[in-house]
Amino acid sequence: MGLLKVGTPLSWKDSLEHLNYIREHGVLQFIATYNRLVAVENDTLLYGDEIEYGILKLDRVNRKARISLQGSESLEFLRSREQNIHQVRGCSWHQEYGSWMIESTPSQPYAGYTASLVSVEQNMRLRRGRLISALGDDEIAPTMVAFPQMGVDDFVHPPVMSGGPASESEFISDSCINPHPRFGTLTGNIRRRRGSKVDIRVPLFKDVKTPEFENLQEGGDEPSIYMDCMAFGMGCCCLQVTFQGSNLDESRYLYDQLAGLAPIMMALTAATPILKGRLAGIDARWTVISQSVDDRTPAERGEVVGVPDPRMAGGGVTRLCKSRYDSISSYIHPSSFDQDSPSSIQYNDVPCEIDEKTKDLLLQNGIDAALSHHMGHLFTRDPLVSFEGNIQELDDEQSTDHFESIQSTNWQTVRWKPPPVQSGDSPHIGWRTEFRSMEVQMTDFENAAFTAFIVIVTRAILVFNLTLLMPISKVDENMRRAHCVDAVNKQKFWFRNHILPDDADEMIASTCPQAPPRKSGLFEEMTMDEIMNGKSCYYPGLVPLCYTYLEHIGCDCASFSRIDQYLKLISRRASGELLTPATWMRNFVQAHPDYKQDSVVSDSVAFDLVEACNEIGLGTRPCREVLGNMVIDPICKAGQYSTPLSGDRMGNEDLRKVLKNIM
Ligand code: ADP
Ligand code: MG
Ligand code: MG
Ligand code: MG
Ligand code: MG
Ligand code: MG
């Protein structure tokens, strides 16, 4: 989320008259960045992960877990401690949406060496160790996507009343929103722009005694879990990975390639089977967040014909097919942007609304069609938070605030990140791509495994000239399937079966009778096992490709032994031999003696579950179903940070004291 502006946000009413200005100048700021850095070449691979945590307070006497609204204090404390130590690699702590949440990243990005892939896990463990050392004895910070009891009864510590002016929620207090003014304003403005509270519905899981299904009329509505505020969505924790491309072109290429992997990796990391105290009929978070920040007006959602308000993007009435938190709607590399392409395949085959004024301005400034189109799409959205004294005052050559105001509230499965303005002696940051769909895992072994996997896959794509490109309609269909209960084992996903460059592909196909002819289609439905581990003799599978890549670069043996364990985890999870966290958690609930087969996750079940997840993350409780025979070394509570290796001579008096026990 970067650094947050401190200042007074304008009310939605007052910001209305500035929306067009901010959008227009956001485009100008992007043009300035583009012109300044379009020619950057030979940036090295740098990458880094982000992990989000929820802080929970345990009432062990009554066996009840609550979210603990102390994220800000923990953040301050962790940051101040971090400043006092000088280590090669430390941790950075960031604000998150919820006031019980916190985000961590490595203090510096990783450089592109095999050994870095192993450092990722060490650093994640260090972060977990430091975080827990900042908590009270009755507090935990498991890496779970959603707190199971979110929005149920008195689920907050300290106790609060539901609702408030920002969310007007029936279930969740505004005190659960990070106290920084940006977050409450964001929440309120989404609701105000939309014209009503957000309306989140996900299917309820049907168990043998789930009451909602008992009196269900034939053809009646599907029983669902109803949620009514942003915290249900933005309160979810995820795992993100950002890569620096060697130049602008490569960052765009990887964006397109990773877009297709987003649903696949979400299904494989699925960890959200419980929402608002109920077992859900889905396993993954994305749709919840998407609905939780859906600021579209009824006209934009296509429900009514509206009266245009010229102060808003598209007059606030132009149809927008997706929420601003959703999958992508267009590719951005010139090779995949086929608007006028003679190719028979249309990759950009879903509606993608464009702010024509933005697109025209970019085209006039010499920016190519694919990128102008992408920006034109992002700028169909309004800025949601504007700060007093930070609008017309900004210099478009020196600031990217207005650009970021649009960019950072287009929350898509992948994000293309232009370089920030460089200040003082801060290091150069290049063109980056962020992979955003993965669900946070219970252990850092898994979080590191998925981070390393994505890094290696991007390398394999580049080095082997692979393409995973698919029509976006198929990627969107995969996203829908990726939410389903146990999607890894129960769904098939559209995937590309000809991923090699044409010549190589033809060579392989000629020796593989099972290979479908190119002209019968480059895409087919595969199981997760096939996508990851290979299918027949024509599609090698992503995991074998990773191994081949590691062999190709001559990966050092020390790094390989750990990376091998990561790839095995992924391979086995894809084959169904190991469970996703979602399946494991669902099984945990269903096997709990207090569970009544009614899809209700009661306080005691939730309490045991969050404790179990916490212990698994800390390495104090095994979890063979998810981890196989991998043993997690217990996390050290890292309250005492690295200690200087002193060389100061001691006086005799002290020496005698120090040595008295052993001499
Ligand atoms: P955001 O919340 O906007 O996605 P963060 O700053 O929280 O961004 O995290 C971005 C991640 O990118 C961090 O892991 C950080 O280490 C990493 N990172 C920082 N600089 C670079 C860079 N030049 N290239 C790639 N990744 C980087
Ligand atoms: Mg971040
Ligand atoms: Mg962020
Ligand atoms: Mg975050
Ligand atoms: Mg978040
Ligand atoms: Mg991020």
XYZ file of C-alpha atoms and ligand atoms in Angstrom:
695
model
C 0.000 0.000 0.000
C 3.024 2.251 0.165
C 3.139 5.369 2.293
C -0.134 6.900 3.254
C -0.980 10.547 2.886
C -1.717 12.181 6.151
C -4.282 14.886 5.742
C -7.964 15.533 5.767
C -9.943 13.575 3.220
C -12.769 15.447 1.549
C -16.322 14.263 2.009
C -17.762 12.504 -1.032
C -19.975 15.509 -1.756
C -17.006 17.857 -1.660
C -14.802 15.580 -3.695
C -17.327 15.232 -6.532
C -16.266 18.468 -8.181
C -12.620 17.307 -8.160
C -13.043 13.846 -9.632
C -12.524 14.857 -13.246
C -9.512 16.953 -12.333
C -7.914 14.070 -10.462
C -8.604 11.633 -13.274
C -7.248 13.985 -15.943
C -4.127 14.764 -13.988
C -3.687 11.120 -13.078
C -3.328 10.465 -16.796
C -0.849 13.328 -17.166
C 1.160 11.983 -14.267
C 1.290 8.584 -15.921
C 2.463 10.177 -19.165
C 5.246 11.966 -17.296
C 6.354 8.703 -15.684
C 6.165 6.903 -18.979
C 8.237 9.475 -20.817
C 10.811 9.572 -18.065
C 11.309 5.814 -17.870
C 10.122 4.265 -21.124
C 13.691 3.608 -22.215
C 14.918 1.943 -19.043
C 16.677 -1.280 -19.979
C 18.472 -4.096 -18.210
C 16.871 -3.725 -14.835
C 17.676 -6.842 -12.863
C 15.133 -9.242 -11.515
C 14.021 -8.083 -8.115
C 11.010 -9.478 -6.347
C 9.277 -9.484 -3.014
C 6.272 -10.917 -1.279
C 3.590 -9.441 0.952
C 1.859 -11.352 3.730
C -1.147 -10.142 5.693
C -2.048 -11.205 9.221
C -5.030 -10.858 11.517
C -4.379 -10.351 15.228
C -6.720 -12.386 17.421
C -7.357 -12.387 21.147
C -8.145 -15.675 22.804
C -10.456 -16.000 25.766
C -9.208 -19.415 26.894
C -11.696 -19.697 29.747
C -14.758 -19.313 27.542
C -13.028 -20.732 24.469
C -13.782 -17.749 22.307
C -11.542 -15.997 19.789
C -12.010 -12.366 18.825
C -10.248 -9.989 16.493
C -8.021 -7.638 18.474
C -8.119 -4.021 17.325
C -4.519 -3.240 17.968
C -2.961 -3.375 14.524
C -1.861 0.251 14.664
C -0.114 -0.096 18.017
C 1.614 -3.276 16.937
C 2.638 -1.571 13.718
C 4.168 1.400 15.544
C 5.955 -0.892 17.941
C 7.302 -3.210 15.257
C 8.439 -0.302 13.118
C 10.239 1.427 15.966
C 12.024 -1.780 16.915
C 12.933 -2.443 13.301
C 14.685 0.919 13.148
C 17.007 0.043 15.982
C 18.620 -2.860 14.271
C 20.997 -2.991 11.414
C 20.733 -6.213 9.597
C 21.217 -7.131 6.010
C 17.632 -8.174 5.699
C 14.899 -7.098 8.038
C 11.175 -6.670 7.828
C 8.871 -3.864 6.778
C 5.510 -3.419 8.410
C 2.570 -1.866 6.593
C -0.921 -0.612 7.332
C -3.799 -2.828 6.318
C -7.495 -2.218 5.946
C -8.593 -3.727 9.226
C -7.574 -2.326 12.585
C -6.826 -5.918 13.637
C -4.618 -6.467 10.597
C -1.034 -5.879 9.661
C 1.005 -6.510 6.527
C 4.650 -7.463 6.300
C 7.195 -7.489 3.498
C 10.935 -8.048 3.441
C 12.730 -4.745 4.072
C 14.348 -4.962 0.647
C 13.365 -6.897 -2.428
C 15.206 -10.098 -3.300
C 17.721 -10.223 -6.091
C 17.421 -12.894 -8.734
C 19.621 -15.680 -7.400
C 18.565 -19.196 -6.510
C 19.693 -18.658 -2.918
C 17.159 -15.838 -2.585
C 14.361 -18.345 -3.074
C 15.458 -19.959 0.165
C 15.873 -16.626 1.969
C 12.209 -15.903 1.309
C 11.118 -18.488 3.837
C 13.736 -17.416 6.391
C 12.484 -13.866 6.142
C 8.822 -14.882 6.381
C 9.678 -16.836 9.524
C 11.548 -13.878 10.949
C 8.518 -11.682 10.289
C 6.201 -14.136 12.006
C 8.617 -14.356 14.920
C 8.808 -10.597 15.290
C 5.085 -10.171 14.982
C 4.238 -12.687 17.692
C 6.829 -11.145 19.979
C 4.846 -7.901 19.776
C 1.632 -9.578 20.961
C 0.242 -10.250 24.402
C 0.198 -13.747 25.921
C -3.412 -14.240 24.947
C -2.933 -13.013 21.395
C -2.096 -14.859 18.198
C -1.614 -13.894 14.556
C -2.293 -16.965 12.458
C -2.104 -16.589 8.704
C -5.728 -17.333 7.872
C -7.529 -15.582 5.037
C -10.668 -14.744 6.982
C -11.445 -14.714 10.686
C -14.140 -17.413 10.886
C -16.418 -15.485 13.237
C -16.183 -12.173 11.388
C -19.411 -10.268 11.936
C -20.861 -12.782 14.411
C -22.093 -11.560 17.826
C -19.354 -10.027 19.980
C -16.421 -10.982 17.798
C -14.357 -7.868 18.570
C -11.950 -7.036 21.363
C -12.391 -4.547 22.963
C -16.190 -4.730 22.695
C -17.821 -2.319 20.226
C -21.243 -1.555 18.770
C -21.873 -2.524 15.159
C -22.154 0.063 12.445
C -20.962 3.616 12.129
C -21.062 6.364 9.545
C -18.552 4.796 7.174
C -19.998 1.336 6.653
C -23.469 1.553 8.262
C -23.028 -2.165 8.741
C -25.459 -4.263 10.679
C -22.668 -6.628 11.737
C -19.318 -4.851 11.934
C -18.283 -1.712 13.757
C -16.441 1.081 11.989
C -13.816 0.715 14.725
C -12.680 -2.386 12.874
C -11.484 -0.091 10.080
C -7.871 1.111 10.285
C -8.014 4.510 12.059
C -6.014 6.223 9.303
C -8.602 8.542 7.700
C -8.042 7.046 4.250
C -9.696 3.748 5.114
C -12.903 5.009 6.669
C -13.294 7.499 3.841
C -12.726 4.772 1.260
C -15.410 2.684 2.938
C -17.926 5.507 3.145
C -17.297 6.764 -0.370
C -17.744 3.352 -1.937
C -21.128 3.169 -0.236
C -22.045 6.720 -1.208
C -20.980 6.394 -4.809
C -22.849 3.136 -5.093
C -25.909 4.658 -3.494
C -26.400 1.876 -0.956
C -24.545 -0.451 1.379
C -22.479 -3.080 -0.369
C -24.395 -6.320 -0.734
C -22.192 -9.395 -0.506
C -23.648 -12.831 -1.048
C -21.847 -16.112 -1.313
C -23.433 -19.571 -1.398
C -23.987 -21.304 1.920
C -22.571 -24.807 2.246
C -25.249 -27.472 2.283
C -24.742 -30.014 5.047
C -27.228 -32.641 6.148
C -28.848 -30.423 8.779
C -28.330 -26.939 7.372
C -31.677 -25.320 8.301
C -31.801 -22.946 5.321
C -32.012 -25.877 2.949
C -34.753 -27.699 4.836
C -37.704 -25.548 3.821
C -36.301 -24.562 0.504
C -38.971 -24.091 -2.163
C -38.372 -25.625 -5.530
C -36.726 -22.974 -7.691
C -36.280 -20.727 -4.652
C -33.231 -18.547 -4.212
C -29.995 -20.283 -3.403
C -29.368 -20.010 0.373
C -26.501 -17.644 0.867
C -24.305 -15.986 3.445
C -25.124 -12.282 3.523
C -22.493 -9.663 4.375
C -22.866 -5.912 4.196
C -19.567 -4.121 4.494
C -16.092 -3.697 3.157
C -14.390 -5.295 6.171
C -15.756 -8.715 5.226
C -13.745 -8.457 2.016
C -10.792 -6.207 2.717
C -10.446 -8.006 6.040
C -9.220 -11.022 4.076
C -5.510 -11.819 4.115
C -3.573 -12.808 1.031
C -0.146 -13.540 -0.351
C 1.116 -11.262 -3.134
C 4.316 -11.298 -5.141
C 5.778 -8.388 -7.123
C 8.464 -8.753 -9.836
C 10.592 -6.211 -11.567
C 10.878 -6.699 -15.303
C 14.112 -5.994 -17.108
C 12.252 -3.310 -19.024
C 8.787 -2.047 -19.773
C 8.127 -4.701 -22.396
C 9.004 -7.614 -20.138
C 6.851 -6.329 -17.292
C 3.913 -6.181 -19.687
C 4.629 -9.632 -21.080
C 4.660 -11.138 -17.604
C 1.444 -9.343 -16.710
C -0.368 -11.117 -19.522
C 1.218 -14.460 -18.773
C 0.446 -14.293 -15.068
C -3.143 -13.209 -15.625
C -3.966 -16.702 -16.822
C -2.292 -18.278 -13.817
C -4.224 -16.168 -11.322
C -7.302 -18.442 -11.086
C -5.177 -21.585 -11.136
C -3.037 -20.408 -8.246
C -6.041 -19.212 -6.298
C -7.633 -22.648 -6.550
C -4.393 -24.293 -5.481
C -3.977 -21.995 -2.467
C -7.689 -21.895 -1.539
C -8.050 -21.225 2.189
C -11.436 -19.560 2.792
C -14.122 -22.147 3.584
C -15.730 -20.174 6.426
C -17.379 -16.751 6.295
C -19.405 -15.023 8.977
C -19.587 -18.099 11.160
C -20.869 -20.412 8.444
C -19.311 -23.020 6.215
C -19.423 -21.502 2.754
C -20.244 -23.148 -0.525
C -16.969 -21.751 -1.829
C -13.309 -22.150 -0.871
C -11.726 -18.835 -1.891
C -12.031 -15.173 -0.938
C -11.961 -13.244 -4.207
C -15.659 -12.781 -4.843
C -16.179 -11.572 -1.281
C -13.676 -8.765 -1.701
C -14.945 -8.003 -5.177
C -18.477 -7.479 -3.874
C -17.254 -5.703 -0.742
C -15.801 -2.743 -2.675
C -18.225 -2.659 -5.573
C -18.791 1.077 -5.905
C -20.745 0.898 -9.169
C -24.021 2.778 -9.297
C -27.187 0.806 -10.165
C -26.904 2.155 -13.728
C -23.287 1.051 -14.008
C -24.304 -2.389 -12.756
C -26.917 -2.476 -15.494
C -29.912 -2.503 -13.179
C -31.546 0.783 -14.178
C -31.107 3.594 -16.662
C -29.618 6.483 -14.727
C -29.391 10.230 -15.066
C -25.808 11.218 -15.880
C -23.824 13.279 -13.401
C -21.042 14.915 -15.444
C -18.813 15.087 -12.382
C -18.412 11.310 -12.282
C -16.513 8.923 -14.544
C -18.813 7.901 -17.380
C -21.418 10.218 -15.888
C -21.876 7.481 -13.264
C -24.252 5.744 -15.661
C -22.018 3.983 -18.185
C -22.321 0.231 -17.918
C -19.339 -1.388 -16.150
C -19.309 -5.165 -16.270
C -16.967 -5.823 -13.369
C -16.315 -4.508 -9.904
C -13.145 -2.485 -9.534
C -11.820 -5.482 -7.588
C -11.936 -8.176 -10.234
C -10.062 -10.067 -12.900
C -8.422 -8.142 -15.713
C -10.387 -7.188 -18.808
C -7.582 -6.620 -21.306
C -4.057 -7.788 -21.967
C -1.351 -5.172 -22.156
C 1.511 -6.613 -24.161
C 1.423 -5.652 -27.852
C 1.689 -9.331 -28.854
C -1.474 -10.258 -26.982
C -3.449 -7.157 -27.794
C -5.201 -8.210 -30.940
C -7.793 -5.591 -31.640
C -6.887 -5.375 -35.281
C -5.031 -8.644 -35.450
C -5.577 -11.000 -38.364
C -5.076 -13.877 -35.892
C -8.096 -16.107 -35.607
C -7.856 -16.067 -31.826
C -9.343 -13.178 -29.996
C -7.585 -13.011 -26.664
C -9.290 -9.823 -25.519
C -12.767 -11.268 -25.796
C -14.646 -9.867 -22.819
C -16.306 -6.455 -22.580
C -13.705 -3.904 -21.532
C -15.113 -0.455 -20.985
C -12.815 2.377 -21.901
C -12.636 5.998 -20.888
C -12.107 7.261 -24.417
C -10.752 10.609 -23.342
C -7.978 8.925 -21.385
C -7.181 6.538 -24.176
C -7.075 9.324 -26.791
C -4.802 11.464 -24.686
C -2.371 8.582 -24.243
C -2.428 7.732 -27.940
C -1.776 11.382 -28.793
C 1.226 11.225 -26.500
C 2.736 8.369 -28.414
C 1.745 5.562 -26.089
C 0.833 2.363 -27.908
C -2.691 1.041 -28.287
C -2.450 -1.837 -25.821
C -1.235 0.313 -22.954
C -3.563 3.196 -23.784
C -6.422 0.729 -23.761
C -5.413 -0.666 -20.370
C -5.167 2.801 -18.835
C -8.420 3.781 -20.517
C -10.017 0.875 -18.673
C -8.530 1.742 -15.273
C -9.741 5.316 -15.710
C -13.374 4.293 -16.084
C -13.290 4.404 -12.267
C -13.511 7.448 -10.051
C -10.975 8.311 -7.382
C -12.432 7.290 -4.039
C -10.434 9.385 -1.594
C -9.156 12.904 -2.194
C -7.216 14.908 0.321
C -7.714 18.590 0.970
C -4.753 20.635 -0.236
C -3.499 17.754 -2.338
C -5.425 18.212 -5.575
C -4.620 21.231 -7.760
C -1.518 21.754 -5.643
C 0.297 18.780 -7.158
C 2.924 19.026 -9.883
C 2.260 16.355 -12.465
C 5.959 15.979 -13.194
C 6.819 15.404 -9.546
C 3.863 13.518 -8.167
C 1.959 10.367 -9.031
C -0.686 10.739 -6.336
C -3.555 11.264 -8.756
C -2.426 8.386 -10.912
C -2.124 6.167 -7.831
C -5.546 7.275 -6.676
C -7.006 5.399 -9.666
C -4.337 2.730 -10.054
C -4.260 1.554 -6.445
C -8.045 1.203 -6.264
C -8.225 -0.952 -9.387
C -7.649 -4.173 -7.530
C -7.197 -6.770 -10.232
C -5.769 -10.279 -10.227
C -2.544 -8.891 -11.646
C -1.344 -5.309 -11.411
C 1.091 -3.562 -13.652
C 3.081 -1.121 -11.517
C 4.889 1.795 -13.153
C 7.888 3.123 -11.231
C 7.148 5.522 -8.385
C 8.666 8.988 -8.353
C 12.230 8.640 -7.214
C 13.045 10.790 -4.239
C 16.514 11.761 -3.047
C 18.888 8.839 -2.880
C 16.191 6.144 -2.854
C 17.031 3.253 -5.173
C 15.724 3.149 -8.729
C 12.559 1.074 -8.999
C 11.643 -0.269 -12.398
C 8.516 -1.539 -14.189
C 6.902 -4.208 -12.084
C 4.135 -6.768 -12.221
C 2.245 -7.950 -9.184
C 0.585 -11.342 -8.816
C -2.362 -10.889 -6.475
C -4.667 -13.872 -6.453
C -3.054 -16.248 -3.973
C -4.576 -16.977 -0.577
C -2.352 -16.773 2.442
C -1.235 -20.183 3.726
C -0.999 -21.382 7.319
C 2.777 -21.908 7.221
C 5.644 -19.907 5.803
C 6.877 -23.106 4.201
C 3.806 -22.999 1.968
C 3.870 -19.215 1.520
C 7.502 -19.440 0.460
C 6.805 -22.424 -1.774
C 4.157 -20.539 -3.731
C 6.299 -17.415 -3.913
C 9.277 -19.393 -5.200
C 7.093 -21.284 -7.649
C 5.725 -18.109 -9.210
C 9.211 -16.640 -9.480
C 10.520 -19.772 -11.204
C 7.520 -19.981 -13.509
C 8.147 -16.413 -14.712
C 11.772 -17.343 -15.430
C 10.758 -20.493 -17.287
C 8.257 -18.499 -19.352
C 10.934 -16.010 -20.363
C 13.800 -18.415 -20.915
C 11.843 -21.101 -22.777
C 9.758 -18.570 -24.738
C 6.591 -20.100 -23.382
C 3.169 -18.624 -23.722
C 0.290 -19.481 -21.433
C -1.969 -16.924 -23.060
C -5.691 -17.672 -23.232
C -8.770 -15.697 -24.173
C -9.818 -13.678 -21.125
C -13.292 -15.217 -21.234
C -11.672 -18.559 -20.403
C -9.575 -16.991 -17.643
C -12.768 -15.524 -16.185
C -14.515 -18.869 -16.387
C -11.519 -20.390 -14.556
C -11.865 -17.722 -11.888
C -15.455 -18.752 -11.337
C -14.462 -22.422 -11.070
C -11.485 -21.633 -8.826
C -13.867 -20.514 -6.075
C -15.695 -23.849 -5.962
C -15.385 -26.218 -3.035
C -12.310 -28.411 -3.589
C -11.770 -26.953 -7.050
C -8.363 -28.623 -7.211
C -9.963 -32.056 -7.354
C -13.468 -31.360 -8.584
C -13.015 -28.814 -11.376
C -11.262 -28.712 -14.674
C -9.690 -25.495 -15.868
C -9.194 -24.098 -19.311
C -5.520 -24.187 -20.135
C -3.276 -23.831 -23.103
C -2.001 -27.119 -24.486
C 0.439 -25.658 -27.002
C 2.700 -23.528 -24.832
C 5.987 -23.837 -26.711
C 7.064 -21.627 -29.602
C 5.630 -22.858 -32.909
C 8.653 -24.792 -34.213
C 9.430 -26.559 -30.968
C 5.753 -27.262 -30.533
C 5.447 -28.886 -33.945
C 8.474 -31.025 -33.279
C 7.020 -32.338 -30.043
C 3.572 -32.806 -31.525
C 5.002 -34.881 -34.355
C 6.357 -37.418 -31.866
C 3.237 -37.428 -29.702
C 0.208 -39.042 -31.295
C -2.025 -37.778 -28.465
C -1.231 -34.143 -29.235
C -4.363 -32.321 -30.337
C -3.755 -30.617 -33.699
C -3.138 -26.895 -33.332
C -5.969 -26.079 -35.643
C -8.476 -27.895 -33.448
C -7.755 -25.410 -30.722
C -4.927 -24.373 -28.471
C -6.995 -24.623 -25.319
C -8.551 -27.496 -23.477
C -9.978 -28.281 -20.081
C -7.391 -29.867 -17.822
C -7.359 -31.071 -14.262
C -5.130 -29.263 -11.784
C -2.956 -32.365 -11.744
C -2.474 -32.123 -15.503
C -1.787 -28.386 -15.454
C 0.887 -28.747 -12.788
C 2.280 -32.207 -13.444
C 1.776 -32.604 -17.171
C -0.566 -34.263 -19.610
C 0.393 -36.988 -22.019
C 3.461 -36.327 -24.140
C 2.423 -32.897 -25.447
C 1.949 -30.740 -22.377
C 4.873 -30.931 -19.932
C 3.234 -29.376 -16.848
C 4.381 -26.337 -14.919
C 6.230 -28.207 -12.187
C 8.395 -30.265 -14.594
C 9.074 -27.034 -16.475
C 10.339 -25.507 -13.241
C 12.664 -28.461 -12.707
C 13.906 -28.193 -16.279
C 14.543 -24.518 -15.783
C 16.524 -25.165 -12.580
C 18.567 -27.760 -14.395
C 19.107 -25.390 -17.297
C 20.545 -22.681 -15.047
C 22.584 -25.223 -13.069
C 20.856 -24.458 -9.782
C 23.248 -24.861 -6.855
C 22.622 -27.920 -4.806
C 22.069 -26.180 -1.470
C 19.247 -24.065 -2.856
C 17.869 -26.931 -4.902
C 17.244 -29.157 -1.929
C 14.784 -26.639 -0.467
C 13.269 -25.581 -3.782
C 12.698 -29.254 -4.539
C 10.562 -29.488 -1.398
C 8.559 -26.472 -2.543
C 7.913 -27.960 -5.950
C 6.952 -31.297 -4.420
C 4.419 -29.584 -2.195
C 2.858 -27.950 -5.228
C 2.923 -31.101 -7.297
C 1.296 -33.147 -4.520
C -1.324 -30.571 -3.745
C -2.218 -30.435 -7.422
C -2.537 -34.206 -7.623
C -4.827 -34.290 -4.590
C -2.350 -36.209 -2.454
C -2.148 -33.197 -0.113
C -5.089 -31.024 0.891
C -5.605 -27.329 0.315
C -5.953 -25.337 3.547
C -9.637 -24.825 2.672
C -10.338 -28.552 2.539
C -8.320 -29.151 5.674
C -10.243 -26.430 7.573
C -13.599 -27.648 6.306
C -12.730 -31.184 7.421
C -11.589 -29.834 10.790
C -14.964 -28.173 11.340
C -16.975 -31.156 10.143
C -15.023 -33.540 12.366
C -15.278 -31.327 15.459
C -17.396 -32.845 18.270
C -19.288 -29.553 18.716
C -20.256 -29.311 15.042
C -23.934 -30.049 14.438
C -23.890 -30.644 10.679
C -25.772 -27.398 10.189
C -22.999 -25.396 8.478
C -22.655 -23.299 11.655
C -19.124 -22.718 12.895
C -19.728 -22.076 16.566
C -17.453 -20.192 18.955
C -15.800 -23.314 20.301
C -15.163 -24.784 16.861
C -13.746 -21.477 15.621
C -11.610 -21.203 18.746
C -10.079 -24.617 18.215
C -9.594 -23.931 14.538
C -7.735 -20.635 14.940
C -5.551 -22.196 17.621
C -4.772 -25.145 15.390
C -3.933 -22.886 12.431
C -1.742 -20.775 14.662
C 0.133 -23.787 16.019
C 0.612 -25.215 12.552
C 2.074 -21.883 11.447
C 4.380 -21.806 14.460
C 5.565 -25.346 13.817
C 4.258 -26.681 17.125
C 1.548 -28.872 15.663
C 1.964 -31.240 12.717
C -0.395 -31.172 9.765
C 0.417 -34.096 7.513
C -2.737 -33.703 5.453
C -1.494 -30.332 4.150
C 2.262 -30.606 4.545
C 2.980 -34.280 3.977
C 6.082 -35.326 5.877
C 7.492 -31.796 5.914
C 8.265 -30.796 9.485
C 8.111 -27.080 10.230
C 10.881 -25.955 12.574
C 9.299 -24.082 15.462
C 9.265 -20.299 14.973
C 11.408 -18.367 17.470
C 9.650 -15.532 19.182
C 11.982 -12.889 17.842
C 11.454 -10.241 20.508
C 15.125 -9.993 21.113
C 16.486 -8.852 17.817
C 19.872 -9.701 16.498
C 22.547 -9.018 19.107
C 25.873 -7.288 18.391
C 28.805 -9.730 18.569
C 30.680 -7.620 21.074
C 34.486 -7.549 21.193
C 34.790 -5.164 24.166
C 37.288 -6.337 26.795
C 35.953 -7.051 30.295
C 37.451 -6.059 33.620
C 38.602 -8.810 36.038
C 35.774 -8.212 38.465
C 33.107 -8.768 35.809
C 35.048 -11.611 34.302
C 34.970 -13.485 37.593
C 31.161 -13.038 37.828
C 30.552 -14.157 34.302
C 32.741 -17.228 34.577
C 31.852 -18.242 38.136
C 29.336 -20.893 37.131
C 31.638 -22.785 34.860
C 34.969 -22.482 36.695
P 1.861 -2.801 -2.637
O 1.140 -2.905 -1.333
O 1.620 -1.548 -3.343
O 1.625 -3.981 -3.513
P 4.327 -3.154 -1.087
O 5.341 -2.092 -0.974
O 3.541 -3.507 0.122
O 3.421 -2.779 -2.347
O 5.020 -4.522 -1.530
C 5.589 -4.728 -2.743
C 6.621 -5.829 -2.748
O 7.509 -5.467 -3.803
C 7.487 -5.975 -1.512
O 7.707 -7.328 -1.241
C 8.810 -5.339 -1.894
O 9.901 -5.988 -1.278
C 8.850 -5.615 -3.373
N 9.696 -4.662 -4.118
C 10.216 -3.507 -3.712
N 10.953 -2.933 -4.696
C 10.870 -3.769 -5.750
C 11.404 -3.749 -7.059
N 12.162 -2.744 -7.493
N 11.093 -4.768 -7.850
C 10.318 -5.775 -7.433
N 9.788 -5.857 -6.219
C 10.057 -4.870 -5.374
Mg 1.577 -3.959 0.367
Mg -1.396 -3.273 -0.890
Mg -2.015 -5.631 1.674
Mg -5.663 -6.651 1.742
Mg 0.497 -5.629 -3.014
